[in-house]
Amino acid sequence: MSGKMRLFISGIMLLALSTLSTPALADSAKGKALVNDYCTACHAQGENGKLARISDVRKTPEGWEMTIFRMQHLHGLEVDGDERLALIKYLSAEYGLAPSEAAPFRYVLEQRSYFVDHAPNDDLDALCGRCHTNARYGLQRRTEQDWLKHMHFHVGQFPSLEYQARSRDRFWWKEVTTKTYKELGQLYPLQTPEWDKWKASEANDPTGQWRVVGHRPGLGGYEGTMTISRDGDYFKATYNLQDLNGSPLSGDSKAVIYTGYEWRGSGLLNDTETREVYAISEDGRRITGRWYESAHYDIGGEFQAVLIEGAEAQVLLKSSDYIRIGNSKEITFHGVGLTGKVSTNKGLDINVIAQNDTSVTVKITAAKNMSPGAYKVTVGQAVAEIIVYDHINSVQVSPAWTIARLGGGHTPPVTAQFEAVAYMKGKDGDVKIGIMPAQWQALAFNEEAEHMKDVDFAGQLNQQGQFMPASAGPNPKRKYATNNAGNLKIVALIKEDGKEITGKAQLIVTVQRWNKPPIR
Ligand code: HEC
Ligand code: HEC
């Protein structure tokens, strides 16, 4: 055999070996063996190799985590932490959701303290959404027959369910076992083209350099880069970020990627322990989601990353969204591929101060005679929009209604974060200008709150719009020695030319949450 031939053959063998020992395949074999060891005792295997119940459902990693927790807690399954991880990895690869199936309900996976839960219709909202989020079932797929079994499970597990669920306005059991299960089978069926396609596709490789931008509510934007590398069965992300004032925000994290796109990481950012819930896009070029402090799920940041290699020119973040007519201001655009020529619509005057591949800083002047509206700024192929405004017409506090929770014992408080969003008059109603700094004040929401002195007891609102609840009671200093709960009016005040414009929100400060399932 010639030397060349030998090299060629050993090359093939190396390739074959390395394919066999990729973590994905090793995991899959391990996971399958664990399912055989642990689940088949109770879940019979049919002739087609399918396991009763298990093969009839699809869920997110968090969904599988909850099911396995129940198998342990109620049915006596015994697995250790490593085995549980391997099981969840295997089950969410075999019986998971396609990225597009999980997309509408990511808010609940991302552990947001504020979100608006979506129900397909009012009926389902009343039948299911009174006890848990509608996202909990929106993130599952089952055969029609398994949805029916799941209805039986609810009453079998919680015999008093119909009374607990404020459901006496309807015949819950009759409705869900004659109609609703069929509707769920139509809305959320086991077999979908999306899942078939996703399951058959090659896994994306996320290793490489990523451009990162994000927003921390109350604190503002941040930007920088992230490097993803492999670390055995895990992935490692190293962050080199900074906020828009230039203060560093750096650290790293270790993550598992479930179902080929569900990134779940834990790490440190500026020495604070964090958790990451991200989704990698189907083409593998973008990662979006949210990170939060492991001790405070309510505090964290929006996150977006773009794979730098081969990326199209794009602006991902602006240091400001707006400029007032007659003013000059420095604005930095952060993104990728930003070396092109900077230009704009007529009216705005732009001077480039600094420019490189990832950022462009310009001095923008909005002429006195220009009309308010959205103006395009282009950097080569990348396009961004700047709002030019004359007067603030109204201020809206976002969110307009939310809750915070008292802390106490081992349960940390759950804060509420508000932002003041300014609007200008437009032809068809108010047009958003953007988030602005404001003066913040908490007032009693109504007479009862006034009477109970809720403002004094419920907690503190700081000048970044963050409400920090007090400790739970009972509080002997309060009337009836009651809890430190409260009903507050949150006011944001913005001054313009000596005029005061205010926006309002309502905040209910309520008691602790004791039960914290991965999917609320
Ligand atoms: C000791 C018996 C037992 C073992 C072991 C067991 N299960 Fe179960 N499983 C049950 C019972 C009983 C039910 C029906 C009641 C329920 O849903 O809690 C069930 C239901 C389920 C369901 C359907 C429920 C739903 O709502 O999605 C899934 C999926 C499931 N099990 C997965 C597993 C997996 C995966 C394993 C192995 C890691 C496992 N089970 C091990 C007893 C068991
Ligand atoms: C009375 C309250 C109540 C109502 C009403 C209710 N659920 Fe649930 N549901 C629960 C509880 C409690 C659990 C947690 C069970 C566990 O995992 O221990 C749960 C769990 C679930 C799960 C996750 C369980 C798993 O293992 O996969 C799904 C999916 C679900 N419910 C769907 C529904 C749907 C669909 C409806 C409406 C037709 C509904 N629920 C109505 C209380 C309720």
Coordinates of C-alpha atoms in Angstrom, one line a residue, residues 75-495:
H75 CA -44.7 7.5 41.4
G76 CA -41.4 6.5 43.1
L77 CA -38.9 6.8 40.2
E78 CA -35.4 7.1 41.5
V79 CA -32.7 8.8 39.4
D80 CA -29.7 10.9 40.4
G81 CA -28.9 14.4 39.0
D82 CA -26.6 13.2 36.1
E83 CA -29.1 10.6 35.0
R84 CA -32.0 13.1 35.1
L85 CA -29.9 15.5 32.9
A86 CA -29.2 12.7 30.4
L87 CA -32.9 11.7 30.4
I88 CA -34.1 15.2 29.8
K89 CA -31.5 15.6 27.0
Y90 CA -32.6 12.4 25.3
L91 CA -36.3 13.0 25.7
S92 CA -36.2 16.6 24.4
A93 CA -34.2 15.4 21.4
E94 CA -36.6 12.5 20.6
Y95 CA -39.8 14.1 21.8
G96 CA -39.2 17.9 21.7
L97 CA -40.6 20.9 20.0
A98 CA -39.5 22.5 16.8
P99 CA -38.1 26.1 17.2
S100 CA -41.3 27.6 15.6
E101 CA -43.5 25.5 17.9
A102 CA -41.8 26.9 21.1
A103 CA -41.5 30.5 19.7
P104 CA -44.9 31.9 20.8
F105 CA -44.5 30.9 24.4
R106 CA -40.8 31.6 25.2
Y107 CA -41.9 34.2 27.8
V108 CA -42.6 31.5 30.3
L109 CA -39.4 29.6 29.6
E110 CA -37.4 32.8 30.0
Q111 CA -38.7 33.1 33.6
R112 CA -40.0 36.7 33.1
S113 CA -41.7 38.2 36.1
Y114 CA -43.9 40.3 33.7
F115 CA -45.5 38.8 30.6
V116 CA -48.9 38.6 28.9
D117 CA -49.9 35.0 28.6
H118 CA -51.5 33.9 25.3
A119 CA -54.6 31.6 25.1
P120 CA -55.9 30.4 21.8
N121 CA -59.4 31.5 22.9
D122 CA -61.4 32.6 26.0
D123 CA -62.8 29.1 26.6
L124 CA -59.3 27.6 27.0
D125 CA -58.2 30.6 29.0
A126 CA -61.0 29.8 31.5
L127 CA -60.7 26.0 31.4
C128 CA -56.9 25.9 31.8
G129 CA -55.5 29.4 32.3
R130 CA -57.2 29.9 35.7
C131 CA -54.7 27.5 37.3
H132 CA -51.5 27.8 35.3
T133 CA -50.2 29.7 32.2
N134 CA -51.7 28.8 28.9
A135 CA -48.1 28.5 27.8
R136 CA -47.9 25.3 29.9
Y137 CA -50.0 23.3 27.4
G138 CA -49.1 25.5 24.4
L139 CA -45.6 24.1 24.9
Q140 CA -46.8 20.5 24.5
R141 CA -47.9 18.3 21.6
R142 CA -49.9 15.1 22.1
T143 CA -52.1 12.7 20.2
E144 CA -55.8 13.4 20.7
Q145 CA -56.1 10.3 22.8
D146 CA -53.2 11.4 25.0
W147 CA -54.8 14.9 25.5
L148 CA -57.9 13.0 26.7
K149 CA -55.7 11.0 29.1
H150 CA -54.2 14.2 30.3
M151 CA -57.7 15.5 31.2
H152 CA -58.3 12.4 33.2
F153 CA -54.9 12.8 34.9
H154 CA -55.9 16.3 36.1
V155 CA -59.0 15.1 37.9
G156 CA -57.3 11.9 39.0
Q157 CA -54.4 13.9 40.5
F158 CA -56.5 16.8 41.8
P159 CA -60.0 15.4 42.6
S160 CA -61.2 18.8 43.9
L161 CA -60.0 20.5 40.7
E162 CA -63.4 21.7 39.5
Y163 CA -64.0 23.6 42.7
Q164 CA -60.5 25.0 43.1
A165 CA -60.4 26.4 39.6
R166 CA -63.3 28.8 40.1
S167 CA -64.9 26.5 37.5
R168 CA -68.4 26.2 38.9
D169 CA -69.6 28.5 36.1
R170 CA -69.2 25.5 33.8
F171 CA -69.2 21.7 33.8
W172 CA -65.4 21.4 33.5
W173 CA -65.1 17.6 33.4
K174 CA -67.9 17.2 30.8
E175 CA -66.5 20.0 28.6
V176 CA -62.8 18.8 28.6
T177 CA -63.6 15.1 28.1
T178 CA -66.1 15.7 25.2
K179 CA -64.8 18.8 23.4
T180 CA -61.6 20.3 24.7
Y181 CA -59.4 17.3 24.2
K182 CA -60.3 17.2 20.5
E183 CA -59.6 20.9 20.2
L184 CA -56.2 20.4 21.9
G185 CA -55.5 17.6 19.5
Q186 CA -56.2 19.9 16.6
L187 CA -54.3 22.9 18.0
Y188 CA -51.3 21.0 19.4
P189 CA -51.1 17.6 17.6
L190 CA -48.2 15.1 18.1
Q191 CA -47.3 15.0 14.4
T192 CA -46.4 18.2 12.6
P193 CA -44.3 19.0 9.5
E194 CA -42.3 21.5 11.6
W195 CA -41.1 18.8 14.0
D196 CA -40.5 16.2 11.3
K197 CA -38.4 18.7 9.4
W198 CA -36.5 19.9 12.5
K199 CA -35.8 16.3 13.8
A200 CA -34.4 15.3 10.4
S201 CA -32.1 18.3 10.1
E202 CA -28.4 18.5 10.9
A203 CA -27.5 20.1 14.2
N204 CA -25.9 23.6 13.9
D205 CA -22.5 24.1 15.3
P206 CA -22.6 27.2 17.5
T207 CA -18.8 27.4 18.2
G208 CA -17.2 30.7 17.1
Q209 CA -17.3 34.4 17.6
W210 CA -20.6 36.2 18.2
R211 CA -21.6 39.9 18.2
V212 CA -23.8 40.5 21.3
V213 CA -26.2 43.3 22.2
G214 CA -28.9 43.6 24.8
H215 CA -31.0 45.7 27.1
R216 CA -31.3 45.6 30.9
P217 CA -34.6 47.2 31.9
G218 CA -34.0 50.3 34.0
L219 CA -30.3 50.2 33.3
G220 CA -30.1 50.4 29.5
G221 CA -28.2 48.7 26.7
Y222 CA -25.0 46.7 26.6
E223 CA -22.9 45.3 23.8
G224 CA -19.8 43.3 23.0
T225 CA -18.7 39.9 21.9
M226 CA -19.1 36.3 23.0
T227 CA -16.9 33.3 22.1
I228 CA -18.6 29.9 22.2
S229 CA -16.4 26.8 22.5
R230 CA -17.1 23.1 23.2
D231 CA -16.5 21.7 26.7
G232 CA -17.2 18.0 26.6
D233 CA -20.9 17.5 26.6
Y234 CA -21.3 21.2 27.3
F235 CA -20.7 24.5 25.6
K236 CA -18.8 27.4 27.1
A237 CA -19.6 31.0 26.4
T238 CA -17.0 33.7 27.2
Y239 CA -18.4 37.2 27.4
N240 CA -16.6 40.4 26.7
L241 CA -19.4 43.0 27.1
Q242 CA -19.9 46.5 28.4
D243 CA -22.8 48.8 29.1
L244 CA -23.3 51.9 27.0
N245 CA -21.3 54.0 29.5
G246 CA -18.3 51.7 29.0
S247 CA -18.5 49.8 32.3
P248 CA -17.5 46.1 31.8
L249 CA -20.0 43.3 32.0
S250 CA -17.9 40.2 31.7
G251 CA -17.8 36.6 32.6
D252 CA -18.6 33.2 31.2
S253 CA -21.2 30.4 31.3
K254 CA -21.6 26.7 30.7
A255 CA -24.5 25.5 28.8
V256 CA -26.4 22.5 27.5
I257 CA -28.1 22.7 24.1
Y258 CA -31.3 20.7 24.1
T259 CA -33.2 19.7 21.0
G260 CA -30.5 21.3 18.9
Y261 CA -31.4 24.9 19.8
E262 CA -32.6 25.3 23.4
W263 CA -29.5 26.8 25.1
R264 CA -29.7 26.6 28.9
G265 CA -26.7 28.0 30.7
S266 CA -25.5 29.0 34.1
G267 CA -22.6 31.3 34.6
L268 CA -21.2 34.5 36.2
L269 CA -21.5 38.1 34.9
N270 CA -19.5 40.6 36.9
D271 CA -19.3 37.9 39.7
T272 CA -23.1 37.6 39.9
E273 CA -24.5 34.1 39.3
T274 CA -26.7 34.0 36.2
R275 CA -29.0 31.7 34.3
E276 CA -29.5 31.8 30.5
V277 CA -32.5 30.8 28.5
Y278 CA -31.7 31.3 24.8
A279 CA -33.0 29.9 21.5
I280 CA -30.6 29.4 18.6
S281 CA -32.3 30.3 15.3
E282 CA -33.0 27.5 12.8
D283 CA -30.2 28.7 10.5
G284 CA -27.8 28.7 13.5
R285 CA -26.9 32.4 12.9
R286 CA -28.7 34.2 15.7
I287 CA -29.2 33.5 19.4
T288 CA -32.0 35.3 21.3
G289 CA -33.4 35.1 24.8
R290 CA -33.0 36.4 28.3
W291 CA -30.5 35.9 31.1
Y292 CA -31.3 36.6 34.8
E293 CA -29.7 36.5 38.2
S294 CA -30.0 33.0 39.7
A295 CA -31.2 34.5 43.0
H296 CA -33.6 36.9 41.3
Y297 CA -35.4 35.7 38.2
D298 CA -37.0 39.1 37.9
I299 CA -33.6 40.9 37.4
G300 CA -31.7 40.3 34.1
G301 CA -31.3 41.3 30.5
E302 CA -32.6 40.8 27.0
F303 CA -30.0 39.1 24.9
Q304 CA -29.3 38.9 21.2
A305 CA -26.2 37.5 19.4
V306 CA -25.3 37.2 15.7
L307 CA -22.6 34.8 14.4
I308 CA -19.9 37.2 13.1
E309 CA -18.5 35.0 10.3
G310 CA -20.5 35.6 7.1
A311 CA -23.0 38.0 8.8
E312 CA -24.8 40.5 6.7
A313 CA -24.2 44.2 7.7
Q314 CA -26.8 45.2 10.3
V315 CA -27.4 47.6 13.2
L316 CA -28.4 45.7 16.3
L317 CA -28.4 48.4 19.0
K318 CA -28.5 52.3 19.1
S319 CA -27.2 54.3 22.1
S320 CA -30.3 56.4 21.6
D321 CA -33.5 56.0 19.5
Y322 CA -34.3 59.7 19.1
I323 CA -33.3 63.3 18.7
R324 CA -35.2 66.5 19.3
I325 CA -35.7 69.0 16.5
G326 CA -33.1 71.8 16.6
N327 CA -30.7 69.7 18.7
S328 CA -27.3 67.9 18.2
K329 CA -26.4 64.6 19.8
E330 CA -23.9 61.8 19.6
I331 CA -25.4 58.4 18.8
T332 CA -23.5 55.2 18.5
F333 CA -24.8 52.3 16.3
H334 CA -23.7 48.8 17.3
G335 CA -23.8 45.9 15.0
V336 CA -21.8 43.9 12.4
G337 CA -20.2 44.9 9.1
L338 CA -20.5 48.7 9.8
T339 CA -17.6 49.9 7.7
G340 CA -19.8 51.2 4.9
K341 CA -20.7 54.8 4.0
V342 CA -22.9 56.6 6.5
S343 CA -25.8 58.6 5.0
T344 CA -29.3 59.7 5.9
N345 CA -32.6 61.2 4.6
K346 CA -32.5 65.0 4.0
G347 CA -33.0 67.1 7.1
L348 CA -30.7 65.2 9.5
D349 CA -27.0 66.3 9.4
I350 CA -24.6 63.5 10.2
N351 CA -20.8 63.6 11.0
V352 CA -18.9 60.4 11.6
I353 CA -16.8 60.7 14.7
A354 CA -15.5 57.1 14.9
Q355 CA -16.2 54.0 12.8
N356 CA -15.1 50.3 12.8
D357 CA -16.6 47.0 11.8
T358 CA -18.8 46.7 15.0
S359 CA -19.7 50.3 15.9
V360 CA -20.2 53.7 14.3
T361 CA -20.4 56.9 16.4
V362 CA -22.0 59.9 14.7
K363 CA -22.9 63.4 15.6
I364 CA -26.5 64.0 14.5
T365 CA -28.1 67.4 14.1
A366 CA -31.8 67.7 13.5
A367 CA -32.5 71.0 11.7
K368 CA -35.0 73.4 13.2
N369 CA -37.3 73.4 10.2
M370 CA -37.6 69.6 9.7
S371 CA -40.8 67.7 10.4
P372 CA -41.0 65.1 13.1
G373 CA -41.0 61.4 12.2
A374 CA -38.9 58.4 11.6
Y375 CA -35.6 59.0 9.6
K376 CA -33.4 56.3 8.1
V377 CA -29.7 56.3 8.7
T378 CA -27.8 53.8 6.5
V379 CA -24.3 52.4 7.1
G380 CA -23.4 50.7 3.9
Q381 CA -26.0 47.9 3.6
A382 CA -27.2 48.3 7.2
V383 CA -30.2 50.5 8.0
A384 CA -31.3 52.0 11.3
E385 CA -34.1 54.4 12.2
I386 CA -33.9 57.5 14.3
I387 CA -37.1 59.2 15.6
V388 CA -37.0 63.0 15.3
Y389 CA -39.5 64.7 17.6
D390 CA -40.6 68.2 18.5
H391 CA -42.7 67.7 21.7
I392 CA -43.5 64.9 24.0
N393 CA -47.3 64.5 23.9
S394 CA -47.7 61.7 26.4
V395 CA -45.7 59.3 28.6
Q396 CA -46.7 55.7 29.1
V397 CA -45.3 53.6 31.9
S398 CA -44.4 50.1 30.8
P399 CA -45.7 47.7 32.1
A400 CA -49.0 49.5 32.8
W401 CA -50.0 46.9 35.3
T402 CA -47.9 44.4 37.2
I403 CA -47.1 42.7 40.5
A404 CA -44.2 42.5 42.9
R405 CA -43.8 40.1 45.7
L406 CA -42.6 40.6 49.3
G407 CA -39.5 38.8 50.4
G408 CA -38.9 36.9 53.6
G409 CA -37.3 33.8 55.0
H410 CA -35.5 31.9 52.2
T411 CA -37.7 33.6 49.5
P412 CA -36.1 36.7 48.0
P413 CA -38.4 39.6 47.0
V414 CA -39.6 39.8 43.4
T415 CA -39.0 43.3 42.2
A416 CA -41.0 45.2 39.5
Q417 CA -39.2 47.2 36.9
F418 CA -40.9 50.1 35.1
E419 CA -39.7 52.2 32.1
A420 CA -41.1 55.6 31.0
V421 CA -41.8 55.6 27.2
A422 CA -42.4 59.0 25.6
Y423 CA -44.8 59.5 22.7
M424 CA -45.3 62.3 20.2
K425 CA -48.5 63.3 18.3
G426 CA -48.8 61.6 15.0
K427 CA -51.4 61.7 12.2
D428 CA -53.2 58.6 13.5
G429 CA -52.6 58.8 17.2
D430 CA -49.4 58.9 19.3
V431 CA -46.1 57.7 17.9
K432 CA -43.4 56.1 20.1
I433 CA -40.3 58.2 20.6
G434 CA -38.5 55.9 23.0
I435 CA -37.5 55.1 26.6
M436 CA -36.5 58.3 28.5
P437 CA -35.1 58.9 32.0
A438 CA -37.9 60.1 34.4
Q439 CA -38.5 61.0 38.0
W440 CA -40.3 58.2 39.7
Q441 CA -42.9 58.3 42.5
A442 CA -45.1 55.7 44.2
L443 CA -48.5 56.8 45.5
A444 CA -51.5 55.1 47.1
F445 CA -53.6 53.7 44.3
N446 CA -57.0 54.4 46.0
E447 CA -58.5 55.4 49.3
E448 CA -58.1 52.0 50.8
A449 CA -54.4 52.0 50.0
E450 CA -54.2 55.6 51.4
H451 CA -56.0 54.5 54.6
M452 CA -53.7 51.4 55.0
K453 CA -50.6 53.6 54.3
D454 CA -49.4 51.1 51.6
V455 CA -46.8 53.6 50.3
D456 CA -45.0 53.5 53.7
F457 CA -45.1 49.7 54.1
A458 CA -45.0 48.0 50.7
G459 CA -41.4 48.9 49.6
Q460 CA -39.3 51.4 47.8
L461 CA -39.2 52.7 44.3
N462 CA -35.8 54.0 43.1
Q463 CA -35.0 56.6 40.4
Q464 CA -34.3 53.8 37.8
G465 CA -37.9 52.8 38.1
Q466 CA -37.2 49.7 40.1
F467 CA -39.6 48.8 42.9
M468 CA -38.0 46.8 45.8
P469 CA -40.7 45.2 47.9
A470 CA -40.4 45.1 51.7
S471 CA -40.2 42.0 53.8
A472 CA -43.3 39.9 54.4
G473 CA -45.3 40.4 57.6
P474 CA -47.2 40.0 59.8
N475 CA -46.2 43.6 60.7
P476 CA -47.2 44.6 64.2
K477 CA -46.7 48.3 63.2
R478 CA -49.5 48.0 60.6
K479 CA -53.2 48.2 61.1
Y480 CA -54.5 44.7 61.9
A481 CA -50.8 43.7 62.1
T482 CA -51.3 42.7 58.5
N483 CA -48.8 41.8 55.7
N484 CA -46.8 44.5 53.9
A485 CA -48.8 44.1 50.8
G486 CA -50.0 47.1 48.9
N487 CA -51.8 48.7 45.9
L488 CA -49.7 51.5 44.4
K489 CA -49.9 54.0 41.6
I490 CA -46.5 54.3 40.0
V491 CA -45.9 57.7 38.4
A492 CA -43.2 58.7 35.9
L493 CA -42.6 62.4 35.4
I494 CA -40.6 63.9 32.4
K495 CA -40.0 67.6 32.2

